Amino acid sequence: SAVISQKPSRDICQRGTSLTIQCQVDSQVTMMFWYRQQPGQSLTLIATANQGSEATYESGFVIDKFPISRPNLTFSTLTVSNMSPEDSSIYLCSAQGANYGYTFGSGTRLTVV
Amino acid sequence: ELKVEQNPLFLSMQEGKNYTIYCNYSTTSDRLYWYRQDPGKSLESLFVLLSNGAVKQEGRLMASLDTKARLSTLHITAAVHDLSATYFCAVDISPSGGGADGLTFGKGTHLIIQP
């Protein structure tokens, strides 16, 4: 199955700033996915990123707040913009590999102060 | 809107006991996933269930899928402390053979196994 490298693993950011999270997959994948996991909660899908087209956002998430890039079939970034303490979460990227399995990156633990 | 319900949400059990975690979902799907998450870690894939009646086993864990009942179970046999973690089920409603739509997760079952 695909192996995903995600960075940074954690960061502490000032409110009002932005953070870009990167994910690199070791094989070409059509779709990549970005999830948010708020403290003690489950995972919620933020958006789906298809190479060569704009990301598709789930209800409650907007491009201005979470811009996503997908420049090629092995790489994607998620930016968390104009951060507030409510954005403190773990952000995870994911990709679907062989046999319908979904693999996840190691996650980025974001704390906004 | 797809809803995925897990129960129980919290489970404390003793080593050596058996227990089952249940995952119900509200929309037709034949792809169901189970993941394990340790504190501060990412998700580890446990099982991918791709058809009605699918049953998979790995060590002390066994997962099954009944697509007609929209129910999956994760059974723990003779629990050991190392199985303490949070377990998530997740459903994929992407059309078979089509593009992936991502996963909808249950709330997770926080499992504590006491020696």
mmCIF file with all atom_site columns, C-alpha atoms in Angstrom:
data_model
loop_
_atom_site.group_PDB
_atom_site.id
_atom_site.type_symbol
_atom_site.label_atom_id
_atom_site.label_alt_id
_atom_site.label_comp_id
_atom_site.label_asym_id
_atom_site.label_entity_id
_atom_site.label_seq_id
_atom_site.pdbx_PDB_ins_code
_atom_site.Cartn_x
_atom_site.Cartn_y
_atom_site.Cartn_z
_atom_site.occupancy
_atom_site.B_iso_or_equiv
_atom_site.pdbx_formal_charge
_atom_site.auth_seq_id
_atom_site.auth_comp_id
_atom_site.auth_asym_id
_atom_site.auth_atom_id
_atom_site.pdbx_PDB_model_num
ATOM 1   C CA . SER A 1 1   ? 0.000   0.000   0.000   1.00 0.00 ? 1   SER A CA 1
ATOM 2   C CA . ALA A 1 2   ? 1.019   3.617   -0.482  1.00 0.00 ? 2   ALA A CA 1
ATOM 3   C CA . VAL A 1 3   ? 3.319   5.246   2.064   1.00 0.00 ? 3   VAL A CA 1
ATOM 4   C CA . ILE A 1 4   ? 2.636   8.892   2.868   1.00 0.00 ? 4   ILE A CA 1
ATOM 5   C CA . SER A 1 5   ? 5.145   11.302  4.379   1.00 0.00 ? 5   SER A CA 1
ATOM 6   C CA . GLN A 1 6   ? 3.512   14.254  6.089   1.00 0.00 ? 6   GLN A CA 1
ATOM 7   C CA . LYS A 1 7   ? 5.132   17.320  7.548   1.00 0.00 ? 7   LYS A CA 1
ATOM 8   C CA . PRO A 1 8   ? 5.381   19.130  9.817   1.00 0.00 ? 8   PRO A CA 1
ATOM 9   C CA . SER A 1 9   ? 4.493   16.616  12.498  1.00 0.00 ? 9   SER A CA 1
ATOM 10  C CA . ARG A 1 10  ? 3.509   19.384  14.870  1.00 0.00 ? 10  ARG A CA 1
ATOM 11  C CA . ASP A 1 11  ? 3.538   23.133  15.126  1.00 0.00 ? 11  ASP A CA 1
ATOM 12  C CA . ILE A 1 12  ? 2.522   25.891  17.482  1.00 0.00 ? 12  ILE A CA 1
ATOM 13  C CA . CYS A 1 13  ? 1.289   28.953  15.637  1.00 0.00 ? 13  CYS A CA 1
ATOM 14  C CA . GLN A 1 14  ? 0.125   32.429  16.486  1.00 0.00 ? 14  GLN A CA 1
ATOM 15  C CA . ARG A 1 15  ? -3.467  33.313  15.764  1.00 0.00 ? 15  ARG A CA 1
ATOM 16  C CA . GLY A 1 16  ? -3.944  35.135  12.492  1.00 0.00 ? 16  GLY A CA 1
ATOM 17  C CA . THR A 1 17  ? -1.091  33.340  10.759  1.00 0.00 ? 17  THR A CA 1
ATOM 18  C CA . SER A 1 18  ? -1.185  30.489  8.230   1.00 0.00 ? 18  SER A CA 1
ATOM 19  C CA . LEU A 1 19  ? 0.399   27.060  8.161   1.00 0.00 ? 19  LEU A CA 1
ATOM 20  C CA . THR A 1 20  ? 0.979   24.862  5.136   1.00 0.00 ? 20  THR A CA 1
ATOM 21  C CA . ILE A 1 21  ? 1.039   21.104  5.597   1.00 0.00 ? 21  ILE A CA 1
ATOM 22  C CA . GLN A 1 22  ? 2.670   18.892  2.986   1.00 0.00 ? 22  GLN A CA 1
ATOM 23  C CA . CYS A 1 23  ? 2.059   15.290  2.022   1.00 0.00 ? 23  CYS A CA 1
ATOM 24  C CA . GLN A 1 24  ? 4.218   13.232  -0.285  1.00 0.00 ? 24  GLN A CA 1
ATOM 25  C CA . VAL A 1 25  ? 3.083   9.808   -1.500  1.00 0.00 ? 25  VAL A CA 1
ATOM 26  C CA . ASP A 1 26  ? 5.559   7.187   -2.637  1.00 0.00 ? 26  ASP A CA 1
ATOM 27  C CA . SER A 1 27  ? 3.421   6.240   -5.637  1.00 0.00 ? 27  SER A CA 1
ATOM 28  C CA . GLN A 1 28  ? 1.061   7.980   -8.007  1.00 0.00 ? 28  GLN A CA 1
ATOM 29  C CA . VAL A 1 29  ? -2.483  8.272   -6.703  1.00 0.00 ? 29  VAL A CA 1
ATOM 30  C CA . THR A 1 30  ? -5.501  9.838   -8.330  1.00 0.00 ? 30  THR A CA 1
ATOM 31  C CA . MET A 1 31  ? -7.198  11.210  -5.248  1.00 0.00 ? 31  MET A CA 1
ATOM 32  C CA . MET A 1 32  ? -5.816  12.590  -2.029  1.00 0.00 ? 32  MET A CA 1
ATOM 33  C CA . PHE A 1 33  ? -7.891  13.504  0.979   1.00 0.00 ? 33  PHE A CA 1
ATOM 34  C CA . TRP A 1 34  ? -7.515  15.883  3.884   1.00 0.00 ? 34  TRP A CA 1
ATOM 35  C CA . TYR A 1 35  ? -9.108  15.233  7.270   1.00 0.00 ? 35  TYR A CA 1
ATOM 36  C CA . ARG A 1 36  ? -9.340  17.115  10.527  1.00 0.00 ? 36  ARG A CA 1
ATOM 37  C CA . GLN A 1 37  ? -9.410  15.414  13.909  1.00 0.00 ? 37  GLN A CA 1
ATOM 38  C CA . GLN A 1 38  ? -10.343 17.770  16.715  1.00 0.00 ? 38  GLN A CA 1
ATOM 39  C CA . PRO A 1 39  ? -9.123  16.856  20.209  1.00 0.00 ? 39  PRO A CA 1
ATOM 40  C CA . GLY A 1 40  ? -10.730 13.647  21.396  1.00 0.00 ? 40  GLY A CA 1
ATOM 41  C CA . GLN A 1 41  ? -12.940 13.461  18.330  1.00 0.00 ? 41  GLN A CA 1
ATOM 42  C CA . SER A 1 42  ? -13.256 11.418  15.177  1.00 0.00 ? 42  SER A CA 1
ATOM 43  C CA . LEU A 1 43  ? -11.989 12.328  11.740  1.00 0.00 ? 43  LEU A CA 1
ATOM 44  C CA . THR A 1 44  ? -13.918 14.674  9.481   1.00 0.00 ? 44  THR A CA 1
ATOM 45  C CA . LEU A 1 45  ? -13.220 14.949  5.772   1.00 0.00 ? 45  LEU A CA 1
ATOM 46  C CA . ILE A 1 46  ? -12.211 18.464  4.774   1.00 0.00 ? 46  ILE A CA 1
ATOM 47  C CA . ALA A 1 47  ? -11.757 18.053  1.041   1.00 0.00 ? 47  ALA A CA 1
ATOM 48  C CA . THR A 1 48  ? -10.816 15.761  -1.802  1.00 0.00 ? 48  THR A CA 1
ATOM 49  C CA . ALA A 1 49  ? -7.919  16.777  -4.030  1.00 0.00 ? 49  ALA A CA 1
ATOM 50  C CA . ASN A 1 50  ? -7.713  15.537  -7.592  1.00 0.00 ? 50  ASN A CA 1
ATOM 51  C CA . GLN A 1 51  ? -4.663  16.392  -9.628  1.00 0.00 ? 51  GLN A CA 1
ATOM 52  C CA . GLY A 1 52  ? -5.324  19.062  -12.198 1.00 0.00 ? 52  GLY A CA 1
ATOM 53  C CA . SER A 1 53  ? -8.604  20.323  -10.794 1.00 0.00 ? 53  SER A CA 1
ATOM 54  C CA . GLU A 1 54  ? -9.855  22.336  -7.866  1.00 0.00 ? 54  GLU A CA 1
ATOM 55  C CA . ALA A 1 55  ? -10.369 20.497  -4.626  1.00 0.00 ? 55  ALA A CA 1
ATOM 56  C CA . THR A 1 56  ? -13.877 19.502  -3.624  1.00 0.00 ? 56  THR A CA 1
ATOM 57  C CA . TYR A 1 57  ? -14.784 20.724  -0.149  1.00 0.00 ? 57  TYR A CA 1
ATOM 58  C CA . GLU A 1 58  ? -17.170 19.138  2.303   1.00 0.00 ? 58  GLU A CA 1
ATOM 59  C CA . SER A 1 59  ? -19.938 21.057  3.946   1.00 0.00 ? 59  SER A CA 1
ATOM 60  C CA . GLY A 1 60  ? -18.579 23.443  6.541   1.00 0.00 ? 60  GLY A CA 1
ATOM 61  C CA . PHE A 1 61  ? -15.156 23.837  4.923   1.00 0.00 ? 61  PHE A CA 1
ATOM 62  C CA . VAL A 1 62  ? -14.275 26.575  2.438   1.00 0.00 ? 62  VAL A CA 1
ATOM 63  C CA . ILE A 1 63  ? -11.404 27.170  0.074   1.00 0.00 ? 63  ILE A CA 1
ATOM 64  C CA . ASP A 1 64  ? -10.501 30.552  1.555   1.00 0.00 ? 64  ASP A CA 1
ATOM 65  C CA . LYS A 1 65  ? -9.862  28.956  4.919   1.00 0.00 ? 65  LYS A CA 1
ATOM 66  C CA . PHE A 1 66  ? -8.320  25.682  3.726   1.00 0.00 ? 66  PHE A CA 1
ATOM 67  C CA . PRO A 1 67  ? -6.722  26.192  0.311   1.00 0.00 ? 67  PRO A CA 1
ATOM 68  C CA . ILE A 1 68  ? -5.376  22.974  -1.166  1.00 0.00 ? 68  ILE A CA 1
ATOM 69  C CA . SER A 1 69  ? -2.881  22.399  -3.918  1.00 0.00 ? 69  SER A CA 1
ATOM 70  C CA . ARG A 1 70  ? -2.357  19.213  -5.896  1.00 0.00 ? 70  ARG A CA 1
ATOM 71  C CA . PRO A 1 71  ? 0.379   19.943  -8.418  1.00 0.00 ? 71  PRO A CA 1
ATOM 72  C CA . ASN A 1 72  ? 1.061   16.312  -9.364  1.00 0.00 ? 72  ASN A CA 1
ATOM 73  C CA . LEU A 1 73  ? 0.022   12.740  -8.629  1.00 0.00 ? 73  LEU A CA 1
ATOM 74  C CA . THR A 1 74  ? 2.294   12.297  -5.608  1.00 0.00 ? 74  THR A CA 1
ATOM 75  C CA . PHE A 1 75  ? 2.029   15.562  -3.685  1.00 0.00 ? 75  PHE A CA 1
ATOM 76  C CA . SER A 1 76  ? -0.526  17.789  -2.004  1.00 0.00 ? 76  SER A CA 1
ATOM 77  C CA . THR A 1 77  ? -0.588  20.664  0.454   1.00 0.00 ? 77  THR A CA 1
ATOM 78  C CA . LEU A 1 78  ? -3.241  21.970  2.805   1.00 0.00 ? 78  LEU A CA 1
ATOM 79  C CA . THR A 1 79  ? -2.990  25.501  4.181   1.00 0.00 ? 79  THR A CA 1
ATOM 80  C CA . VAL A 1 80  ? -4.830  26.493  7.317   1.00 0.00 ? 80  VAL A CA 1
ATOM 81  C CA . SER A 1 81  ? -5.332  30.240  6.911   1.00 0.00 ? 81  SER A CA 1
ATOM 82  C CA . ASN A 1 82  ? -5.898  33.041  9.381   1.00 0.00 ? 82  ASN A CA 1
ATOM 83  C CA . MET A 1 83  ? -5.755  30.598  12.240  1.00 0.00 ? 83  MET A CA 1
ATOM 84  C CA . SER A 1 84  ? -7.702  30.832  15.462  1.00 0.00 ? 84  SER A CA 1
ATOM 85  C CA . PRO A 1 85  ? -7.530  28.596  18.549  1.00 0.00 ? 85  PRO A CA 1
ATOM 86  C CA . GLU A 1 86  ? -10.541 26.678  17.175  1.00 0.00 ? 86  GLU A CA 1
ATOM 87  C CA . ASP A 1 87  ? -8.295  25.406  14.392  1.00 0.00 ? 87  ASP A CA 1
ATOM 88  C CA . SER A 1 88  ? -6.185  23.502  16.910  1.00 0.00 ? 88  SER A CA 1
ATOM 89  C CA . SER A 1 89  ? -6.508  19.917  15.692  1.00 0.00 ? 89  SER A CA 1
ATOM 90  C CA . ILE A 1 90  ? -4.686  17.069  14.066  1.00 0.00 ? 90  ILE A CA 1
ATOM 91  C CA . TYR A 1 91  ? -4.719  17.303  10.295  1.00 0.00 ? 91  TYR A CA 1
ATOM 92  C CA . LEU A 1 92  ? -4.212  14.134  8.287   1.00 0.00 ? 92  LEU A CA 1
ATOM 93  C CA . CYS A 1 93  ? -3.809  13.447  4.618   1.00 0.00 ? 93  CYS A CA 1
ATOM 94  C CA . SER A 1 94  ? -4.833  10.194  3.001   1.00 0.00 ? 94  SER A CA 1
ATOM 95  C CA . ALA A 1 95  ? -4.691  8.422   -0.318  1.00 0.00 ? 95  ALA A CA 1
ATOM 96  C CA . GLN A 1 96  ? -6.375  5.390   -1.732  1.00 0.00 ? 96  GLN A CA 1
ATOM 97  C CA . GLY A 1 97  ? -3.924  2.701   -2.714  1.00 0.00 ? 97  GLY A CA 1
ATOM 98  C CA . ALA A 1 98  ? -4.307  -0.755  -4.122  1.00 0.00 ? 98  ALA A CA 1
ATOM 99  C CA . ASN A 1 99  ? -7.308  -2.941  -3.273  1.00 0.00 ? 99  ASN A CA 1
ATOM 100 C CA . TYR A 1 100 ? -9.405  0.043   -2.155  1.00 0.00 ? 100 TYR A CA 1
ATOM 101 C CA . GLY A 1 101 ? -7.334  0.549   0.988   1.00 0.00 ? 101 GLY A CA 1
ATOM 102 C CA . TYR A 1 102 ? -6.866  4.071   2.336   1.00 0.00 ? 102 TYR A CA 1
ATOM 103 C CA . THR A 1 103 ? -3.511  4.983   3.854   1.00 0.00 ? 103 THR A CA 1
ATOM 104 C CA . PHE A 1 104 ? -2.956  7.917   6.164   1.00 0.00 ? 104 PHE A CA 1
ATOM 105 C CA . GLY A 1 105 ? -0.047  10.218  6.766   1.00 0.00 ? 105 GLY A CA 1
ATOM 106 C CA . SER A 1 106 ? 1.410   10.518  10.244  1.00 0.00 ? 106 SER A CA 1
ATOM 107 C CA . GLY A 1 107 ? -0.619  13.643  10.967  1.00 0.00 ? 107 GLY A CA 1
ATOM 108 C CA . THR A 1 108 ? 0.153   17.247  11.860  1.00 0.00 ? 108 THR A CA 1
ATOM 109 C CA . ARG A 1 109 ? -0.703  18.324  15.375  1.00 0.00 ? 109 ARG A CA 1
ATOM 110 C CA . LEU A 1 110 ? -1.510  22.019  15.226  1.00 0.00 ? 110 LEU A CA 1
ATOM 111 C CA . THR A 1 111 ? -1.840  24.232  18.271  1.00 0.00 ? 111 THR A CA 1
ATOM 112 C CA . VAL A 1 112 ? -2.930  27.835  17.769  1.00 0.00 ? 112 VAL A CA 1
ATOM 113 C CA . VAL A 1 113 ? -2.168  30.245  20.570  1.00 0.00 ? 113 VAL A CA 1
ATOM 114 C CA . GLU B 2 1   ? -26.157 12.174  4.473   1.00 0.00 ? 1   GLU B CA 1
ATOM 115 C CA . LEU B 2 2   ? -24.227 9.114   5.525   1.00 0.00 ? 2   LEU B CA 1
ATOM 116 C CA . LYS B 2 3   ? -24.194 8.442   9.260   1.00 0.00 ? 3   LYS B CA 1
ATOM 117 C CA . VAL B 2 4   ? -21.822 5.969   10.871  1.00 0.00 ? 4   VAL B CA 1
ATOM 118 C CA . GLU B 2 5   ? -22.575 4.959   14.422  1.00 0.00 ? 5   GLU B CA 1
ATOM 119 C CA . GLN B 2 6   ? -20.243 3.011   16.627  1.00 0.00 ? 6   GLN B CA 1
ATOM 120 C CA . ASN B 2 7   ? -20.965 1.488   19.965  1.00 0.00 ? 7   ASN B CA 1
ATOM 121 C CA . PRO B 2 8   ? -19.875 1.396   22.574  1.00 0.00 ? 8   PRO B CA 1
ATOM 122 C CA . LEU B 2 9   ? -17.874 4.636   22.571  1.00 0.00 ? 9   LEU B CA 1
ATOM 123 C CA . PHE B 2 10  ? -15.980 3.635   25.693  1.00 0.00 ? 10  PHE B CA 1
ATOM 124 C CA . LEU B 2 11  ? -15.114 0.153   26.800  1.00 0.00 ? 11  LEU B CA 1
ATOM 125 C CA . SER B 2 12  ? -13.071 -0.984  29.750  1.00 0.00 ? 12  SER B CA 1
ATOM 126 C CA . MET B 2 13  ? -12.463 -4.684  29.955  1.00 0.00 ? 13  MET B CA 1
ATOM 127 C CA . GLN B 2 14  ? -10.178 -7.154  31.582  1.00 0.00 ? 14  GLN B CA 1
ATOM 128 C CA . GLU B 2 15  ? -7.519  -9.169  29.906  1.00 0.00 ? 15  GLU B CA 1
ATOM 129 C CA . GLY B 2 16  ? -8.699  -12.549 28.705  1.00 0.00 ? 16  GLY B CA 1
ATOM 130 C CA . LYS B 2 17  ? -12.273 -11.436 28.027  1.00 0.00 ? 17  LYS B CA 1
ATOM 131 C CA . ASN B 2 18  ? -14.081 -11.301 24.702  1.00 0.00 ? 18  ASN B CA 1
ATOM 132 C CA . TYR B 2 19  ? -16.008 -8.340  23.393  1.00 0.00 ? 19  TYR B CA 1
ATOM 133 C CA . THR B 2 20  ? -17.551 -6.924  20.238  1.00 0.00 ? 20  THR B CA 1
ATOM 134 C CA . ILE B 2 21  ? -17.621 -3.388  18.838  1.00 0.00 ? 21  ILE B CA 1
ATOM 135 C CA . TYR B 2 22  ? -20.507 -2.575  16.525  1.00 0.00 ? 22  TYR B CA 1
ATOM 136 C CA . CYS B 2 23  ? -20.594 -0.230  13.547  1.00 0.00 ? 23  CYS B CA 1
ATOM 137 C CA . ASN B 2 24  ? -23.887 0.691   11.888  1.00 0.00 ? 24  ASN B CA 1
ATOM 138 C CA . TYR B 2 25  ? -24.163 2.887   8.838   1.00 0.00 ? 25  TYR B CA 1
ATOM 139 C CA . SER B 2 26  ? -27.093 4.520   7.132   1.00 0.00 ? 26  SER B CA 1
ATOM 140 C CA . THR B 2 27  ? -26.406 4.298   3.381   1.00 0.00 ? 27  THR B CA 1
ATOM 141 C CA . THR B 2 28  ? -25.763 1.379   1.075   1.00 0.00 ? 28  THR B CA 1
ATOM 142 C CA . SER B 2 29  ? -22.092 0.528   0.899   1.00 0.00 ? 29  SER B CA 1
ATOM 143 C CA . ASP B 2 30  ? -20.013 -2.579  0.468   1.00 0.00 ? 30  ASP B CA 1
ATOM 144 C CA . ARG B 2 31  ? -16.738 -1.095  1.658   1.00 0.00 ? 31  ARG B CA 1
ATOM 145 C CA . LEU B 2 32  ? -16.066 -0.863  5.349   1.00 0.00 ? 32  LEU B CA 1
ATOM 146 C CA . TYR B 2 33  ? -12.778 -0.143  7.080   1.00 0.00 ? 33  TYR B CA 1
ATOM 147 C CA . TRP B 2 34  ? -11.457 -0.616  10.577  1.00 0.00 ? 34  TRP B CA 1
ATOM 148 C CA . TYR B 2 35  ? -8.575  1.432   11.937  1.00 0.00 ? 35  TYR B CA 1
ATOM 149 C CA . ARG B 2 36  ? -6.661  1.557   15.165  1.00 0.00 ? 36  ARG B CA 1
ATOM 150 C CA . GLN B 2 37  ? -5.313  4.793   16.634  1.00 0.00 ? 37  GLN B CA 1
ATOM 151 C CA . ASP B 2 38  ? -2.896  4.955   19.543  1.00 0.00 ? 38  ASP B CA 1
ATOM 152 C CA . PRO B 2 39  ? -2.658  8.199   21.533  1.00 0.00 ? 39  PRO B CA 1
ATOM 153 C CA . GLY B 2 40  ? -0.802  10.871  19.596  1.00 0.00 ? 40  GLY B CA 1
ATOM 154 C CA . LYS B 2 41  ? -0.450  8.625   16.553  1.00 0.00 ? 41  LYS B CA 1
ATOM 155 C CA . SER B 2 42  ? -1.967  8.368   13.117  1.00 0.00 ? 42  SER B CA 1
ATOM 156 C CA . LEU B 2 43  ? -4.339  5.645   11.916  1.00 0.00 ? 43  LEU B CA 1
ATOM 157 C CA . GLU B 2 44  ? -3.242  2.077   11.399  1.00 0.00 ? 44  GLU B CA 1
ATOM 158 C CA . SER B 2 45  ? -5.311  0.053   8.946   1.00 0.00 ? 45  SER B CA 1
ATOM 159 C CA . LEU B 2 46  ? -6.673  -3.140  10.478  1.00 0.00 ? 46  LEU B CA 1
ATOM 160 C CA . PHE B 2 47  ? -9.204  -4.489  8.015   1.00 0.00 ? 47  PHE B CA 1
ATOM 161 C CA . VAL B 2 48  ? -10.715 -3.662  4.641   1.00 0.00 ? 48  VAL B CA 1
ATOM 162 C CA . LEU B 2 49  ? -14.062 -5.392  4.098   1.00 0.00 ? 49  LEU B CA 1
ATOM 163 C CA . LEU B 2 50  ? -15.221 -5.268  0.506   1.00 0.00 ? 50  LEU B CA 1
ATOM 164 C CA . SER B 2 51  ? -18.303 -7.431  0.208   1.00 0.00 ? 51  SER B CA 1
ATOM 165 C CA . ASN B 2 52  ? -21.311 -8.757  2.005   1.00 0.00 ? 52  ASN B CA 1
ATOM 166 C CA . GLY B 2 53  ? -20.360 -11.596 4.317   1.00 0.00 ? 53  GLY B CA 1
ATOM 167 C CA . ALA B 2 54  ? -16.680 -10.665 4.346   1.00 0.00 ? 54  ALA B CA 1
ATOM 168 C CA . VAL B 2 55  ? -14.844 -11.894 7.405   1.00 0.00 ? 55  VAL B CA 1
ATOM 169 C CA . LYS B 2 56  ? -11.214 -11.144 8.178   1.00 0.00 ? 56  LYS B CA 1
ATOM 170 C CA . GLN B 2 57  ? -9.075  -12.127 11.126  1.00 0.00 ? 57  GLN B CA 1
ATOM 171 C CA . GLU B 2 58  ? -5.726  -10.947 12.370  1.00 0.00 ? 58  GLU B CA 1
ATOM 172 C CA . GLY B 2 59  ? -4.515  -12.274 15.677  1.00 0.00 ? 59  GLY B CA 1
ATOM 173 C CA . ARG B 2 60  ? -7.106  -11.608 18.371  1.00 0.00 ? 60  ARG B CA 1
ATOM 174 C CA . LEU B 2 61  ? -9.198  -9.348  16.136  1.00 0.00 ? 61  LEU B CA 1
ATOM 175 C CA . MET B 2 62  ? -11.888 -10.452 13.718  1.00 0.00 ? 62  MET B CA 1
ATOM 176 C CA . ALA B 2 63  ? -14.046 -8.186  11.590  1.00 0.00 ? 63  ALA B CA 1
ATOM 177 C CA . SER B 2 64  ? -17.171 -8.971  9.615   1.00 0.00 ? 64  SER B CA 1
ATOM 178 C CA . LEU B 2 65  ? -19.528 -7.119  7.297   1.00 0.00 ? 65  LEU B CA 1
ATOM 179 C CA . ASP B 2 66  ? -23.247 -7.554  6.692   1.00 0.00 ? 66  ASP B CA 1
ATOM 180 C CA . THR B 2 67  ? -24.173 -5.094  3.975   1.00 0.00 ? 67  THR B CA 1
ATOM 181 C CA . LYS B 2 68  ? -27.865 -5.952  4.103   1.00 0.00 ? 68  LYS B CA 1
ATOM 182 C CA . ALA B 2 69  ? -28.049 -5.058  7.787   1.00 0.00 ? 69  ALA B CA 1
ATOM 183 C CA . ARG B 2 70  ? -25.535 -2.212  7.220   1.00 0.00 ? 70  ARG B CA 1
ATOM 184 C CA . LEU B 2 71  ? -23.562 -3.568  10.136  1.00 0.00 ? 71  LEU B CA 1
ATOM 185 C CA . SER B 2 72  ? -19.960 -4.422  10.771  1.00 0.00 ? 72  SER B CA 1
ATOM 186 C CA . THR B 2 73  ? -18.506 -5.939  13.912  1.00 0.00 ? 73  THR B CA 1
ATOM 187 C CA . LEU B 2 74  ? -15.010 -6.008  15.352  1.00 0.00 ? 74  LEU B CA 1
ATOM 188 C CA . HIS B 2 75  ? -14.627 -8.917  17.739  1.00 0.00 ? 75  HIS B CA 1
ATOM 189 C CA . ILE B 2 76  ? -11.839 -9.100  20.276  1.00 0.00 ? 76  ILE B CA 1
ATOM 190 C CA . THR B 2 77  ? -10.924 -12.527 21.567  1.00 0.00 ? 77  THR B CA 1
ATOM 191 C CA . ALA B 2 78  ? -9.023  -13.040 24.823  1.00 0.00 ? 78  ALA B CA 1
ATOM 192 C CA . ALA B 2 79  ? -8.067  -9.373  25.055  1.00 0.00 ? 79  ALA B CA 1
ATOM 193 C CA . VAL B 2 80  ? -4.550  -8.341  26.011  1.00 0.00 ? 80  VAL B CA 1
ATOM 194 C CA . HIS B 2 81  ? -3.341  -4.986  27.297  1.00 0.00 ? 81  HIS B CA 1
ATOM 195 C CA . ASP B 2 82  ? -1.559  -4.185  24.015  1.00 0.00 ? 82  ASP B CA 1
ATOM 196 C CA . LEU B 2 83  ? -4.907  -3.933  22.280  1.00 0.00 ? 83  LEU B CA 1
ATOM 197 C CA . SER B 2 84  ? -5.771  -0.816  24.275  1.00 0.00 ? 84  SER B CA 1
ATOM 198 C CA . ALA B 2 85  ? -6.375  1.932   21.697  1.00 0.00 ? 85  ALA B CA 1
ATOM 199 C CA . THR B 2 86  ? -9.162  3.794   19.931  1.00 0.00 ? 86  THR B CA 1
ATOM 200 C CA . TYR B 2 87  ? -10.825 1.830   17.145  1.00 0.00 ? 87  TYR B CA 1
ATOM 201 C CA . PHE B 2 88  ? -12.607 3.537   14.279  1.00 0.00 ? 88  PHE B CA 1
ATOM 202 C CA . CYS B 2 89  ? -14.854 2.123   11.625  1.00 0.00 ? 89  CYS B CA 1
ATOM 203 C CA . ALA B 2 90  ? -15.235 4.051   8.393   1.00 0.00 ? 90  ALA B CA 1
ATOM 204 C CA . VAL B 2 91  ? -17.446 3.703   5.353   1.00 0.00 ? 91  VAL B CA 1
ATOM 205 C CA . ASP B 2 92  ? -16.691 4.457   1.718   1.00 0.00 ? 92  ASP B CA 1
ATOM 206 C CA . ILE B 2 93  ? -19.709 5.220   -0.449  1.00 0.00 ? 93  ILE B CA 1
ATOM 207 C CA . SER B 2 94  ? -17.754 5.788   -3.627  1.00 0.00 ? 94  SER B CA 1
ATOM 208 C CA . PRO B 2 95  ? -19.296 3.892   -6.519  1.00 0.00 ? 95  PRO B CA 1
ATOM 209 C CA . SER B 2 96  ? -17.497 0.636   -7.164  1.00 0.00 ? 96  SER B CA 1
ATOM 210 C CA . GLY B 2 97  ? -14.922 1.126   -9.854  1.00 0.00 ? 97  GLY B CA 1
ATOM 211 C CA . GLY B 2 98  ? -15.374 4.875   -9.735  1.00 0.00 ? 98  GLY B CA 1
ATOM 212 C CA . GLY B 2 99  ? -13.316 7.632   -8.162  1.00 0.00 ? 99  GLY B CA 1
ATOM 213 C CA . ALA B 2 100 ? -12.807 7.558   -4.435  1.00 0.00 ? 100 ALA B CA 1
ATOM 214 C CA . ASP B 2 101 ? -14.892 9.897   -2.301  1.00 0.00 ? 101 ASP B CA 1
ATOM 215 C CA . GLY B 2 102 ? -13.047 9.464   0.962   1.00 0.00 ? 102 GLY B CA 1
ATOM 216 C CA . LEU B 2 103 ? -14.269 7.930   4.177   1.00 0.00 ? 103 LEU B CA 1
ATOM 217 C CA . THR B 2 104 ? -16.953 8.770   6.705   1.00 0.00 ? 104 THR B CA 1
ATOM 218 C CA . PHE B 2 105 ? -15.837 7.777   10.188  1.00 0.00 ? 105 PHE B CA 1
ATOM 219 C CA . GLY B 2 106 ? -17.649 6.612   13.254  1.00 0.00 ? 106 GLY B CA 1
ATOM 220 C CA . LYS B 2 107 ? -16.919 8.406   16.511  1.00 0.00 ? 107 LYS B CA 1
ATOM 221 C CA . GLY B 2 108 ? -14.505 5.738   17.623  1.00 0.00 ? 108 GLY B CA 1
ATOM 222 C CA . THR B 2 109 ? -14.428 3.250   20.477  1.00 0.00 ? 109 THR B CA 1
ATOM 223 C CA . HIS B 2 110 ? -11.947 4.054   23.212  1.00 0.00 ? 110 HIS B CA 1
ATOM 224 C CA . LEU B 2 111 ? -10.865 0.656   24.485  1.00 0.00 ? 111 LEU B CA 1
ATOM 225 C CA . ILE B 2 112 ? -8.993  0.127   27.726  1.00 0.00 ? 112 ILE B CA 1
ATOM 226 C CA . ILE B 2 113 ? -7.864  -3.373  28.610  1.00 0.00 ? 113 ILE B CA 1
ATOM 227 C CA . GLN B 2 114 ? -6.822  -3.778  32.199  1.00 0.00 ? 114 GLN B CA 1
ATOM 228 C CA . PRO B 2 115 ? -4.358  -6.422  33.304  1.00 0.00 ? 115 PRO B CA 1
#
